[in-house]
Amino acid sequence: MRHKISALKKLSRNLWWSWDTEAKELFKELSPLLWERVNHNPVELLHHISNDELQARLDCEFSEKLESVTKRFEEYLATQDTWAAKHAPSLTEKTVAYFSAEFGIHESVRIYSGGLGVLSGDHIKSASDLGLNFVGVTLFYKEGYFLQSLNREGWQTEEYPLQYPESLPLEKVTDSEGKDLIISLDIAQSEVFAQAWFLNVGRARLYLLDTNIPANESHYRDICSRVYGGDQNMRINQEIVLGIGGVKLLRTLGINPVVYHMNEGHSAFLIIELLAAELAKGKEFEEAKANVKEQCVFTTHTPVAAGHDRFSRDMMHYSLDKYLNKTGIAFDDFMRTGSEDQSNLHGLFTMTVLALNLSRTANGVSKLHGEVSREMWQHIYAVDSPGDVPIGHITNGVHTASWNSGRTDKFWRQYTDNLETLTASPDAASEIVAKVTDEELWSLRYRLKRNLIDFIYRYLSNQLFHQHAYTVYLEDESSKSSKNPLSPDVLTIGFARRFATYKRAPLIFSDIERLTRLVNHPTMPVQIIFAGKAHPHDDAGKHYIQQIVEHTRLPQFKGKIIFLENYNLGVAKRMISGVDVWLNNPIRPMEASGTSGQKTALHGGLNFSIPDGWWPEAYNGENGWSIGSGEQLDNHQDQDRHDAAKLYDVLENQIIPTFYDRNVNNIPVKWLKKVRNAITTIGPVYNTHRMVKDYTLQYYLKD
Ligand SMILES: *Cc1c(COP(=O)(O)O)cnc(C)c1O
């Protein structure tokens, strides 16, 4: 019995469980109620269940399941038969280190804010699955990113509940004597200390630096409080700890990566620490730079010039001069590595420029974003045309198993061994999809949508209760007849992501009359689910949320257009699996890739998107819909008007009629044809297994 309990505890301490359907179910079965209350956190769950209680629950059936999951987990950890062993054997030994300011691995570990973090999380999971020797490096944020609630006025408020290491599967990094391992850093004139944790993510490890220790003055302890929290000074401090601290930590642990992959410019200060090591070996600065460049790989994510991290010369001098002096790097030499204008070292220091200058490869995250990046950075290269700028692209993907656990995973396993066979290639997918009847596929859609609606009612009653809006919203006289009107029979559109203004969340409300008609059509109605957080400093984004919440309260939209608060990985999983159509309407070309639409494919969802980010590559005319064909107008008002008109036209004339076009058995045959096309063309391509293989073969391996 005792070894069963310890097997369960062991399972809870490796996030592998989060992408394994049966492992997840084990924890949920222990106590479904508690499982919800602890935000699907098995470590916390097991804290709340005594060993006696556990023993009582470990009946025969449960024990058998536990045994089979444990067996699979152990095989997963031990197997030598991996993709990397065949295709990149050197990288099963030598380490790739991946630095990112955020990692979205599971909703219970709140160290991410949005898509960039989710991408990092999906990247490390695939690296583990594929058998690379891979470590991630990030910060441990004790307050994480905020929890969003909306007040009665629909205004976003932020809460920062602490997350405690002992409630997470975090392990403390210790030295050979078992004492906390402490890294020392120079920031400004001070010495700052960081301890470190790690999370097991399958076979990979994610290291997290943490300055929240008594040895530090309080303003340095706060560096690791919040994801992207604070001002510019906080930002530079976070980036020093992540980049410089990260390299120091790996070195102290005896890990010598052959590749340092910087996911966005936040971690680019790691270059300083690598330069320092070269200088300490007696190399000249130019040679040191050349050697560092050989070790670095850089991925940029920001298609807008103003969106890149930049620091003033003063701030750079204040924060880094002492340390640069120590390492023997002249301040101006360093300023030169990050200056867009080499003739003026008094301007801003751009993290992206540092990373571009000192990486052996650089890439954008979709074909279109590659093009945009080459144009945006041409001025820092001595080349005549954007085509010659050495920035390539690898299009983002999503971790298939993480985004398809549960019902969808089980559905596909009726037709094939596992999701990896389904997503191995478009041909493999076609063959498997051909085995599924329309009735079966439609019944999957129906069940997933019903799950989402059940979830929404549970979630919403809680949300309205604390908004003190329950009575105004659902129970007033006028809406009695339409109470709980969400229905699995109705075409359901989802829109959820960070509320950065370029993503234009309220675009579909541009013509209220037209939307009213579509939503309330007597035989072909539509319902829409929204969610998303605005950055705490982004009042424009908060106004967008408020506008949408106000619209959801209009009589004609009440109960038919819904805003769910506190978008996170858990809410995302519900939404992307349940909705029929995933809407994405950013201002082109500001969405570097976007990944949320990729998550819908194997659940049978269809994308309806501006041809931005990954969508122009994936869209083939049959696997979803495009909003316009990429027309770019000079000003935002015209652009919004243009894109909104296209959006309504496609929705009214194509999407809605196709959804409601039924055969004698009430099956939307033409719709399902599109669903089949999306499964076969999107699932096998826009996943992180394909993406990490591309990174490995094109960038991690040196010829
Ligand atoms: C996938 C995901 C995103 C990314 O959204 P995009 O707008 O498609 O880039 C953001 N937040 C969460 C919680 C996600 O799961």
XYZ file of C-alpha atoms and ligand atoms in Angstrom:
718
model
C 0.000 0.000 0.000
C 2.733 2.401 0.980
C 4.479 2.012 -2.340
C 1.232 2.837 -4.130
C 0.960 6.085 -2.227
C 4.511 6.915 -3.022
C 3.925 6.089 -6.697
C 1.058 8.578 -6.693
C 3.217 11.214 -5.030
C 6.007 10.623 -7.487
C 3.593 11.046 -10.359
C 2.410 14.347 -8.899
C 5.963 15.688 -8.946
C 6.553 15.427 -12.670
C 4.370 17.543 -14.930
C 4.262 14.629 -17.348
C 0.921 13.799 -15.735
C -0.521 16.999 -17.219
C -0.379 15.645 -20.769
C -1.444 12.100 -20.013
C -5.193 11.511 -20.039
C -5.193 8.563 -17.619
C -2.731 10.154 -15.183
C -4.935 13.220 -15.011
C -8.004 11.092 -14.417
C -6.309 9.320 -11.517
C -5.926 12.566 -9.614
C -9.372 13.746 -10.499
C -10.925 10.467 -9.358
C -9.341 10.802 -5.921
C -11.688 13.685 -5.259
C -13.418 15.465 -8.147
C -14.567 18.302 -5.909
C -11.185 18.959 -4.364
C -9.575 18.625 -7.787
C -11.537 21.647 -8.969
C -10.925 23.562 -5.769
C -7.125 23.174 -5.952
C -7.037 24.302 -9.590
C -6.033 20.827 -10.823
C -2.887 20.776 -8.733
C -2.070 17.206 -7.649
C 0.574 18.248 -5.117
C -1.987 20.384 -3.351
C -4.619 17.681 -3.747
C -2.425 15.112 -2.034
C -1.705 17.583 0.799
C -5.402 17.651 1.521
C -5.960 13.910 1.569
C -4.549 12.013 4.518
C -2.724 8.729 4.010
C -5.602 6.905 5.695
C -8.059 8.414 3.299
C -5.773 7.610 0.399
C -5.551 4.003 1.465
C -9.299 3.783 1.544
C -9.448 5.019 -2.023
C -6.793 2.721 -3.377
C -9.249 -0.028 -4.205
C -8.557 -2.664 -6.780
C -9.731 -0.765 -9.791
C -7.877 2.406 -8.854
C -4.710 0.468 -8.069
C -4.783 -1.216 -11.433
C -5.059 2.107 -13.180
C -2.302 3.560 -11.057
C -0.083 0.654 -11.889
C -0.620 0.985 -15.594
C -0.009 4.753 -15.540
C 3.123 4.331 -13.435
C 4.418 1.712 -15.815
C 3.880 3.987 -18.782
C 5.512 6.902 -16.929
C 8.573 4.841 -16.110
C 8.890 3.597 -19.644
C 8.602 7.163 -20.859
C 11.469 8.271 -18.625
C 13.688 5.324 -19.476
C 13.204 4.817 -23.182
C 16.239 5.229 -25.411
C 14.172 4.739 -28.505
C 13.418 8.368 -29.268
C 13.321 10.633 -32.299
C 16.492 12.398 -31.100
C 18.384 9.126 -30.746
C 17.779 8.534 -34.456
C 17.998 12.015 -35.885
C 20.133 14.066 -33.506
C 22.115 11.570 -31.404
C 24.637 14.196 -30.273
C 21.796 16.131 -28.614
C 20.785 13.204 -26.450
C 24.114 13.788 -24.675
C 24.885 17.458 -25.073
C 22.472 19.943 -23.608
C 20.253 22.509 -25.287
C 19.323 25.296 -22.851
C 16.149 27.245 -23.591
C 15.681 30.597 -21.859
C 12.278 32.229 -21.575
C 10.779 34.822 -19.217
C 7.605 32.718 -18.941
C 6.572 29.076 -19.211
C 2.942 28.005 -19.518
C 2.999 24.328 -18.619
C -0.168 23.904 -16.617
C -2.707 26.226 -15.036
C -1.559 25.205 -11.550
C 1.933 26.649 -12.124
C 1.272 30.358 -12.661
C 4.521 31.518 -14.219
C 3.138 32.623 -17.586
C 1.112 35.469 -18.979
C 0.069 34.409 -22.471
C 1.032 32.901 -25.797
C 4.802 33.298 -25.411
C 4.726 31.293 -22.193
C 2.409 28.658 -23.600
C 4.796 28.262 -26.510
C 7.755 27.777 -24.127
C 5.791 25.203 -22.160
C 4.787 23.323 -25.293
C 8.379 23.508 -26.565
C 9.891 21.922 -23.462
C 7.243 19.166 -23.449
C 7.979 18.243 -27.054
C 11.729 18.388 -26.422
C 11.149 15.869 -23.653
C 8.914 13.630 -25.790
C 11.434 13.679 -28.632
C 14.313 12.711 -26.341
C 16.505 15.811 -26.530
C 18.760 16.550 -23.588
C 16.990 19.789 -22.798
C 16.771 22.263 -19.923
C 14.591 25.334 -19.618
C 15.564 28.424 -17.628
C 13.146 30.983 -16.215
C 12.256 32.859 -13.004
C 10.078 31.697 -10.146
C 7.480 34.429 -9.681
C 5.956 34.129 -6.243
C 2.876 36.124 -7.249
C 2.830 34.814 -10.790
C 0.620 36.632 -13.237
C -2.537 38.144 -11.812
C -5.922 36.507 -11.361
C -8.497 38.530 -13.219
C -11.895 39.376 -11.872
C -14.358 41.843 -13.274
C -16.282 44.209 -11.102
C -19.901 45.042 -11.632
C -18.918 47.753 -14.082
C -17.033 45.229 -16.174
C -13.691 46.739 -15.191
C -10.780 44.334 -14.747
C -9.268 44.090 -11.296
C -6.111 42.176 -10.517
C -5.279 39.967 -7.602
C -1.901 38.450 -6.911
C -2.320 35.519 -4.539
C 1.006 34.007 -3.531
C 2.009 30.643 -4.853
C 3.977 28.575 -2.386
C 6.801 26.314 -3.538
C 5.616 23.541 -1.217
C 2.263 23.500 -3.011
C 3.940 23.014 -6.363
C 6.080 20.198 -7.734
C 9.131 22.440 -7.251
C 12.373 20.899 -6.039
C 15.050 23.031 -4.426
C 18.428 23.062 -6.159
C 21.096 22.204 -3.608
C 24.865 21.932 -3.621
C 26.886 18.798 -2.972
C 26.440 19.246 0.771
C 22.687 19.530 0.478
C 22.635 23.260 1.203
C 20.603 25.689 -0.912
C 22.591 26.560 -3.963
C 22.989 30.333 -4.188
C 24.072 32.319 -7.231
C 25.564 35.772 -6.831
C 24.983 38.564 -9.338
C 25.980 42.191 -9.701
C 23.129 44.579 -10.265
C 23.997 48.274 -10.184
C 26.373 48.619 -7.200
C 24.836 45.743 -5.242
C 25.448 42.081 -4.926
C 22.183 40.195 -5.454
C 21.619 36.555 -4.601
C 19.356 33.986 -6.172
C 18.377 30.519 -5.135
C 17.037 28.061 -7.655
C 14.289 25.497 -8.076
C 13.521 22.965 -10.712
C 10.420 21.409 -12.136
C 10.437 18.023 -13.792
C 8.732 18.274 -17.150
C 8.858 14.712 -18.429
C 12.526 14.001 -19.097
C 13.388 17.686 -19.246
C 14.117 20.034 -16.383
C 12.961 23.578 -15.995
C 15.188 25.666 -13.694
C 13.687 28.687 -11.957
C 15.781 31.427 -10.371
C 14.391 33.113 -7.313
C 15.707 36.278 -5.628
C 13.065 36.180 -2.924
C 15.474 35.245 -0.120
C 16.431 37.043 3.098
C 19.970 37.752 1.882
C 18.572 40.372 -0.524
C 17.316 43.882 0.093
C 13.575 44.015 -0.397
C 13.619 45.725 -3.796
C 15.801 42.924 -5.086
C 13.634 40.275 -3.489
C 10.763 41.694 -5.514
C 12.483 41.008 -8.830
C 10.844 37.608 -8.707
C 7.383 38.760 -7.706
C 5.371 39.171 -10.857
C 5.505 38.106 -14.491
C 6.311 41.318 -16.415
C 5.566 43.326 -13.281
C 6.890 46.764 -12.380
C 8.668 49.467 -14.328
C 11.648 49.535 -16.696
C 14.022 49.202 -13.788
C 12.259 46.070 -12.626
C 12.313 44.795 -16.179
C 16.070 45.192 -16.578
C 16.642 43.562 -13.198
C 14.472 40.599 -14.154
C 16.361 40.256 -17.402
C 19.730 40.371 -15.634
C 18.665 37.613 -13.261
C 17.195 35.505 -16.060
C 20.058 35.872 -18.543
C 23.185 36.269 -16.447
C 21.876 34.346 -13.462
C 20.662 31.542 -15.695
C 24.065 30.978 -17.279
C 25.767 31.144 -13.871
C 23.340 28.598 -12.498
C 23.895 26.129 -15.325
C 27.646 26.512 -14.995
C 27.503 25.939 -11.240
C 25.500 22.790 -11.881
C 28.128 21.553 -14.321
C 25.749 21.846 -17.275
C 27.564 23.052 -20.379
C 25.006 23.644 -23.111
C 26.057 23.483 -26.732
C 23.108 25.697 -27.613
C 21.616 28.646 -25.744
C 18.197 29.274 -27.248
C 16.791 32.697 -26.391
C 13.025 32.677 -26.704
C 12.434 36.402 -27.295
C 14.965 39.093 -26.305
C 14.217 39.087 -22.559
C 17.039 36.647 -21.853
C 19.649 38.176 -24.181
C 21.869 39.355 -21.304
C 22.948 35.730 -21.099
C 25.322 36.835 -23.844
C 27.271 38.992 -21.366
C 27.943 36.062 -19.111
C 29.050 33.937 -22.060
C 31.339 36.768 -23.221
C 32.773 37.038 -19.715
C 33.650 33.346 -19.789
C 35.456 33.761 -23.106
C 37.381 36.809 -21.850
C 38.344 34.906 -18.718
C 39.923 32.305 -20.997
C 42.109 35.098 -22.385
C 40.259 35.708 -25.650
C 40.143 39.139 -27.282
C 36.720 40.810 -27.427
C 36.181 40.147 -31.159
C 37.126 36.513 -30.827
C 34.997 36.209 -27.701
C 32.023 37.553 -29.639
C 32.602 35.097 -32.461
C 32.745 32.189 -30.008
C 29.611 33.279 -28.175
C 27.781 33.698 -31.453
C 28.468 30.045 -32.239
C 26.540 28.991 -29.145
C 23.404 31.119 -29.464
C 20.096 30.677 -31.256
C 17.506 33.441 -31.169
C 13.761 33.494 -31.787
C 12.020 36.853 -32.128
C 8.269 37.200 -31.543
C 7.483 40.859 -32.017
C 6.457 42.197 -35.437
C 6.083 45.773 -34.173
C 9.229 47.858 -33.794
C 7.938 49.628 -30.673
C 7.182 46.326 -28.969
C 10.830 45.349 -28.499
C 12.534 45.680 -25.145
C 14.761 48.752 -25.028
C 16.749 50.389 -22.245
C 18.277 53.848 -22.058
C 22.045 54.251 -21.954
C 21.721 55.658 -18.435
C 19.812 52.686 -17.223
C 22.256 50.301 -18.842
C 25.126 52.191 -17.259
C 23.518 52.274 -13.846
C 22.583 48.592 -13.826
C 25.453 46.935 -15.636
C 28.590 49.102 -15.562
C 30.074 47.580 -12.420
C 29.577 44.088 -13.701
C 30.878 44.859 -17.200
C 33.982 46.374 -15.620
C 34.566 43.255 -13.603
C 34.354 41.068 -16.651
C 36.615 43.333 -18.679
C 34.063 44.492 -21.243
C 34.259 48.202 -22.094
C 30.865 49.820 -21.612
C 30.760 51.345 -25.095
C 31.776 48.067 -26.674
C 28.793 46.519 -25.025
C 26.452 49.369 -25.991
C 27.528 48.765 -29.581
C 26.209 45.184 -29.501
C 22.680 46.444 -28.834
C 22.550 49.755 -30.714
C 20.506 50.116 -33.864
C 22.657 53.035 -34.928
C 26.369 52.284 -34.632
C 27.271 55.969 -34.951
C 25.283 56.886 -31.856
C 25.892 54.908 -28.704
C 23.851 57.360 -26.682
C 20.546 56.053 -27.957
C 18.612 53.063 -26.686
C 19.943 49.588 -26.136
C 17.717 47.055 -27.877
C 17.691 43.506 -26.540
C 16.651 42.116 -29.932
C 19.632 43.775 -31.595
C 21.987 42.260 -29.028
C 20.460 38.854 -29.669
C 20.531 39.249 -33.464
C 24.161 40.378 -33.414
C 25.348 37.547 -31.244
C 23.374 34.527 -32.399
C 24.396 32.100 -35.070
C 20.774 31.785 -36.194
C 17.711 33.965 -35.828
C 14.124 33.312 -36.748
C 10.587 34.581 -36.726
C 7.680 32.342 -35.798
C 5.703 32.143 -39.061
C 6.539 32.627 -42.723
C 4.888 36.041 -42.747
C 6.584 37.056 -39.503
C 9.938 36.008 -40.984
C 9.318 38.439 -43.865
C 8.211 41.224 -41.533
C 11.266 40.692 -39.323
C 13.679 40.792 -42.245
C 12.241 44.140 -43.265
C 12.170 45.472 -39.735
C 15.835 44.674 -39.017
C 17.418 45.266 -42.421
C 18.998 48.494 -41.130
C 21.256 46.672 -38.700
C 22.754 44.487 -41.437
C 25.018 45.520 -44.283
C 22.720 44.101 -46.959
C 20.906 45.566 -49.952
C 17.559 43.893 -49.685
C 15.390 42.375 -46.949
C 15.768 39.007 -48.646
C 19.423 39.005 -47.592
C 18.742 39.607 -43.903
C 19.770 36.435 -42.057
C 16.485 35.864 -40.241
C 14.574 32.731 -41.129
C 11.348 31.342 -39.770
C 10.019 28.292 -37.994
C 6.271 28.377 -37.581
C 4.952 27.817 -34.085
C 2.923 24.823 -33.065
C 1.170 23.395 -30.035
C 1.884 20.297 -27.940
C -0.697 17.869 -29.261
C -1.064 15.685 -26.172
C -1.466 18.650 -23.813
C -4.184 20.254 -25.873
C -6.089 17.074 -26.622
C -6.209 15.108 -23.417
C -9.442 13.611 -22.151
C -12.424 12.991 -24.379
C -10.768 13.918 -27.662
C -7.728 11.768 -26.937
C -9.986 8.813 -26.161
C -12.067 9.467 -29.248
C -9.062 9.252 -31.552
C -7.676 6.223 -29.764
C -10.715 4.299 -31.010
C -9.246 4.654 -34.479
C -5.474 4.659 -33.905
C -2.922 3.855 -31.176
C -2.361 7.412 -30.101
C -2.404 11.040 -31.174
C 1.194 10.856 -32.339
C 0.178 8.465 -35.120
C -2.706 10.743 -36.027
C -0.398 13.749 -36.324
C 2.582 11.947 -37.859
C 1.746 13.241 -41.364
C -1.214 14.560 -43.358
C -1.428 11.196 -45.132
C -1.531 9.260 -41.884
C -4.181 11.638 -40.607
C -6.289 11.280 -43.790
C -6.269 7.540 -43.466
C -7.399 7.638 -39.859
C -9.985 10.369 -40.383
C -11.495 8.302 -43.232
C -12.389 5.603 -40.689
C -14.597 7.997 -38.736
C -18.227 8.339 -39.815
C -19.949 11.708 -39.954
C -22.257 10.596 -37.158
C -19.306 9.762 -34.909
C -17.509 12.990 -35.668
C -20.634 15.034 -35.077
C -21.314 13.292 -31.827
C -17.781 14.158 -30.645
C -18.482 17.803 -31.488
C -21.771 17.695 -29.686
C -20.331 16.198 -26.521
C -17.412 18.609 -26.423
C -19.724 21.546 -26.839
C -22.046 20.285 -24.128
C -19.058 19.934 -21.804
C -18.095 23.515 -22.486
C -21.606 24.762 -21.822
C -21.815 22.821 -18.544
C -18.484 24.298 -17.570
C -19.626 27.812 -18.475
C -22.695 27.609 -16.257
C -20.704 26.423 -13.265
C -18.006 28.990 -13.872
C -20.342 31.841 -14.650
C -22.530 31.492 -11.604
C -19.434 31.828 -9.467
C -18.214 34.809 -11.473
C -21.540 36.630 -11.355
C -21.899 35.906 -7.682
C -18.716 37.685 -6.714
C -19.452 40.490 -9.159
C -22.712 40.955 -7.248
C -24.181 40.940 -10.717
C -26.069 37.695 -10.584
C -29.419 39.293 -10.070
C -28.875 42.023 -12.613
C -27.568 39.632 -15.138
C -29.382 36.344 -15.126
C -32.386 36.713 -12.928
C -34.080 39.904 -13.885
C -37.616 39.692 -15.265
C -36.748 40.364 -18.874
C -34.400 37.442 -19.176
C -36.412 34.792 -17.373
C -37.547 33.239 -20.603
C -34.039 33.230 -21.983
C -32.291 31.984 -18.874
C -29.617 29.411 -19.692
C -30.104 29.872 -23.396
C -26.665 28.524 -24.372
C -27.279 25.406 -26.382
C -25.116 22.741 -27.987
C -27.352 23.007 -31.043
C -26.263 26.561 -31.702
C -23.224 27.590 -33.738
C -20.674 28.588 -31.098
C -17.840 31.018 -31.718
C -14.910 31.457 -29.341
C -12.538 34.369 -28.948
C -9.936 34.287 -26.170
C -6.421 35.588 -25.832
C -4.537 38.427 -24.153
C -6.426 41.682 -24.642
C -3.594 43.453 -26.410
C -5.372 46.098 -28.466
C -3.972 44.953 -31.826
C -5.975 41.744 -31.383
C -9.151 43.856 -31.634
C -11.410 41.761 -29.422
C -14.486 44.002 -29.913
C -14.308 43.993 -33.735
C -17.368 41.751 -34.088
C -19.436 44.426 -32.306
C -18.693 47.025 -35.007
C -22.237 46.742 -36.349
C -24.514 45.994 -33.433
C -27.651 45.747 -35.540
C -26.163 43.209 -37.863
C -24.745 41.176 -34.984
C -28.112 41.307 -33.219
C -29.740 39.841 -36.304
C -27.187 37.051 -36.611
C -27.206 36.100 -32.945
C -30.988 36.074 -32.708
C -31.833 34.470 -36.016
C -34.906 32.280 -35.463
C -33.531 29.152 -37.141
C -29.785 29.815 -37.455
C -28.665 31.514 -34.228
C -25.126 32.131 -33.039
C -23.580 32.258 -29.561
C -20.172 33.726 -28.701
C -17.818 33.086 -25.783
C -15.090 35.603 -24.902
C -12.235 35.511 -22.417
C -8.918 37.242 -21.908
C -6.789 39.385 -19.621
C -5.462 42.864 -20.332
C -1.987 43.694 -19.023
C -2.443 45.541 -15.693
C -0.992 48.736 -17.215
C -3.048 48.539 -20.391
C -6.114 50.697 -19.861
C -7.069 50.534 -23.528
C -7.193 46.745 -23.266
C -9.294 47.035 -20.109
C -11.712 49.322 -21.943
C -12.094 46.631 -24.589
C -13.030 44.127 -21.898
C -15.507 46.565 -20.408
C -17.094 47.244 -23.795
C -17.598 43.546 -24.376
C -18.999 42.969 -20.897
C -21.444 45.825 -21.453
C -22.519 44.261 -24.724
C -23.067 40.899 -23.039
C -25.608 42.637 -20.813
C -27.687 44.099 -23.628
C -31.079 42.390 -23.716
C -30.544 40.947 -27.172
C -27.204 39.379 -26.232
C -27.880 38.336 -22.675
C -26.964 34.688 -22.164
C -25.924 34.399 -25.809
C -22.686 36.323 -25.710
C -20.649 35.526 -22.637
C -17.436 36.849 -21.141
C -15.567 34.396 -18.893
C -13.129 35.969 -16.486
C -9.597 34.862 -15.652
C -8.529 33.267 -18.906
C -5.789 30.729 -18.239
C -4.597 27.383 -19.537
C -7.520 25.579 -17.910
C -10.177 27.876 -19.378
C -8.338 27.758 -22.711
C -8.579 23.962 -22.813
C -12.319 24.090 -22.253
C -12.894 26.767 -24.846
C -10.718 25.485 -27.668
C -12.252 22.032 -27.430
C -15.866 23.148 -27.175
C -16.367 25.867 -29.753
C -17.258 25.280 -33.405
C -15.378 28.295 -34.694
C -12.279 30.004 -33.315
C -12.236 33.683 -34.214
C -8.996 35.621 -34.603
C -9.025 39.178 -35.923
C -5.741 40.971 -35.252
C -4.447 43.873 -37.293
C -2.266 42.271 -39.944
C 0.707 41.699 -39.672
C 0.901 42.247 -35.917
C 0.254 38.656 -34.842
C 3.665 37.018 -35.113
C 2.137 33.562 -35.149
C -0.743 33.027 -32.752
C -1.230 29.466 -31.617
C -4.647 29.240 -30.015
C -6.367 28.404 -33.315
C -3.995 25.465 -33.776
C -5.311 23.967 -30.559
C -8.814 23.507 -31.982
C -8.065 21.229 -34.934
C -8.224 17.721 -33.435
C -11.343 18.644 -31.474
C -13.076 19.392 -34.755
C -13.034 23.188 -34.426
C -12.602 25.460 -37.434
C -10.555 28.638 -37.692
C -11.982 31.941 -38.848
C -9.079 34.338 -39.005
C -7.444 37.352 -40.554
C -4.656 35.966 -42.765
C -2.015 36.804 -40.195
C 0.591 34.779 -38.303
C 0.368 31.052 -39.002
C -2.991 31.207 -40.809
C -1.875 32.229 -44.340
C 0.370 29.145 -44.370
C -2.291 26.786 -43.163
C -5.431 28.080 -44.860
C -6.273 26.172 -48.052
C -9.792 27.432 -48.758
C -11.405 24.300 -47.295
C -10.115 23.996 -43.735
C -11.645 27.129 -42.224
C -12.238 30.708 -43.358
C -10.193 33.804 -44.016
C -11.286 37.320 -43.099
C -10.311 39.210 -46.235
C -7.177 38.388 -48.155
C -4.626 40.426 -46.327
C -5.525 43.888 -47.647
C -3.553 46.428 -45.597
C -4.998 49.947 -45.358
C -3.246 53.088 -44.213
C -5.166 53.912 -41.104
C -6.640 51.779 -38.382
C -10.185 53.072 -38.713
C -10.402 52.138 -42.378
C -8.755 48.830 -41.612
C -11.249 48.052 -38.866
C -14.192 48.976 -41.065
C -12.862 46.898 -43.930
C -12.065 43.856 -41.803
C -15.365 44.015 -39.907
C -17.323 44.084 -43.176
C -15.450 41.017 -44.410
C -15.976 39.307 -41.090
C -19.758 39.782 -41.212
C -19.964 38.746 -44.853
C -18.143 35.481 -44.365
C -19.991 34.749 -41.160
C -23.425 35.461 -42.615
C -22.991 34.045 -46.101
C -20.665 31.114 -45.522
C -20.156 30.006 -41.950
C -23.714 30.149 -40.655
C -25.397 28.586 -43.705
C -22.826 25.766 -43.845
C -23.273 24.973 -40.171
C -27.063 24.797 -40.478
C -27.108 22.922 -43.782
C -28.193 19.442 -42.616
C -28.930 16.114 -44.237
C -31.958 13.987 -43.319
C -30.228 12.855 -40.143
C -29.564 16.437 -39.137
C -25.839 16.091 -39.837
C -24.000 19.075 -41.375
C -22.151 17.065 -43.988
C -20.418 19.996 -45.694
C -19.310 21.394 -42.356
C -17.818 18.074 -41.344
C -15.959 17.909 -44.630
C -14.187 21.084 -43.578
C -13.563 19.662 -40.135
C -11.935 16.593 -41.692
C -9.809 18.835 -43.874
C -8.710 20.892 -40.847
C -7.799 17.795 -38.846
C -5.623 16.422 -41.627
C -3.971 19.675 -42.694
C -3.501 21.412 -39.333
C -3.009 18.654 -36.740
C 0.065 17.060 -38.325
C 1.819 20.346 -39.157
C 1.085 22.974 -36.504
C 2.360 21.051 -33.515
C 5.497 21.470 -31.398
C 6.880 18.042 -32.317
C 7.246 19.282 -35.900
C 8.462 22.651 -34.586
C 11.120 21.247 -32.223
C 12.306 18.867 -34.962
C 12.707 21.903 -37.231
C 14.658 23.788 -34.562
C 16.839 20.760 -33.948
C 17.660 19.975 -37.566
C 17.958 23.552 -38.783
C 19.384 25.399 -35.791
C 20.455 23.276 -32.834
C 22.609 20.846 -34.773
C 25.645 22.394 -36.342
C 26.230 20.933 -39.797
C -2.709 29.433 -26.560
C -2.868 30.483 -25.559
C -2.565 31.806 -25.883
C -2.099 32.235 -27.266
O -3.110 32.955 -27.900
P -2.933 33.573 -29.348
O -3.691 34.835 -29.361
O -3.451 32.598 -30.330
O -1.464 33.788 -29.542
C -2.713 32.772 -24.890
N -3.138 32.446 -23.649
C -3.443 31.183 -23.313
C -3.905 30.875 -21.931
C -3.322 30.166 -24.246
O -3.614 28.900 -23.912
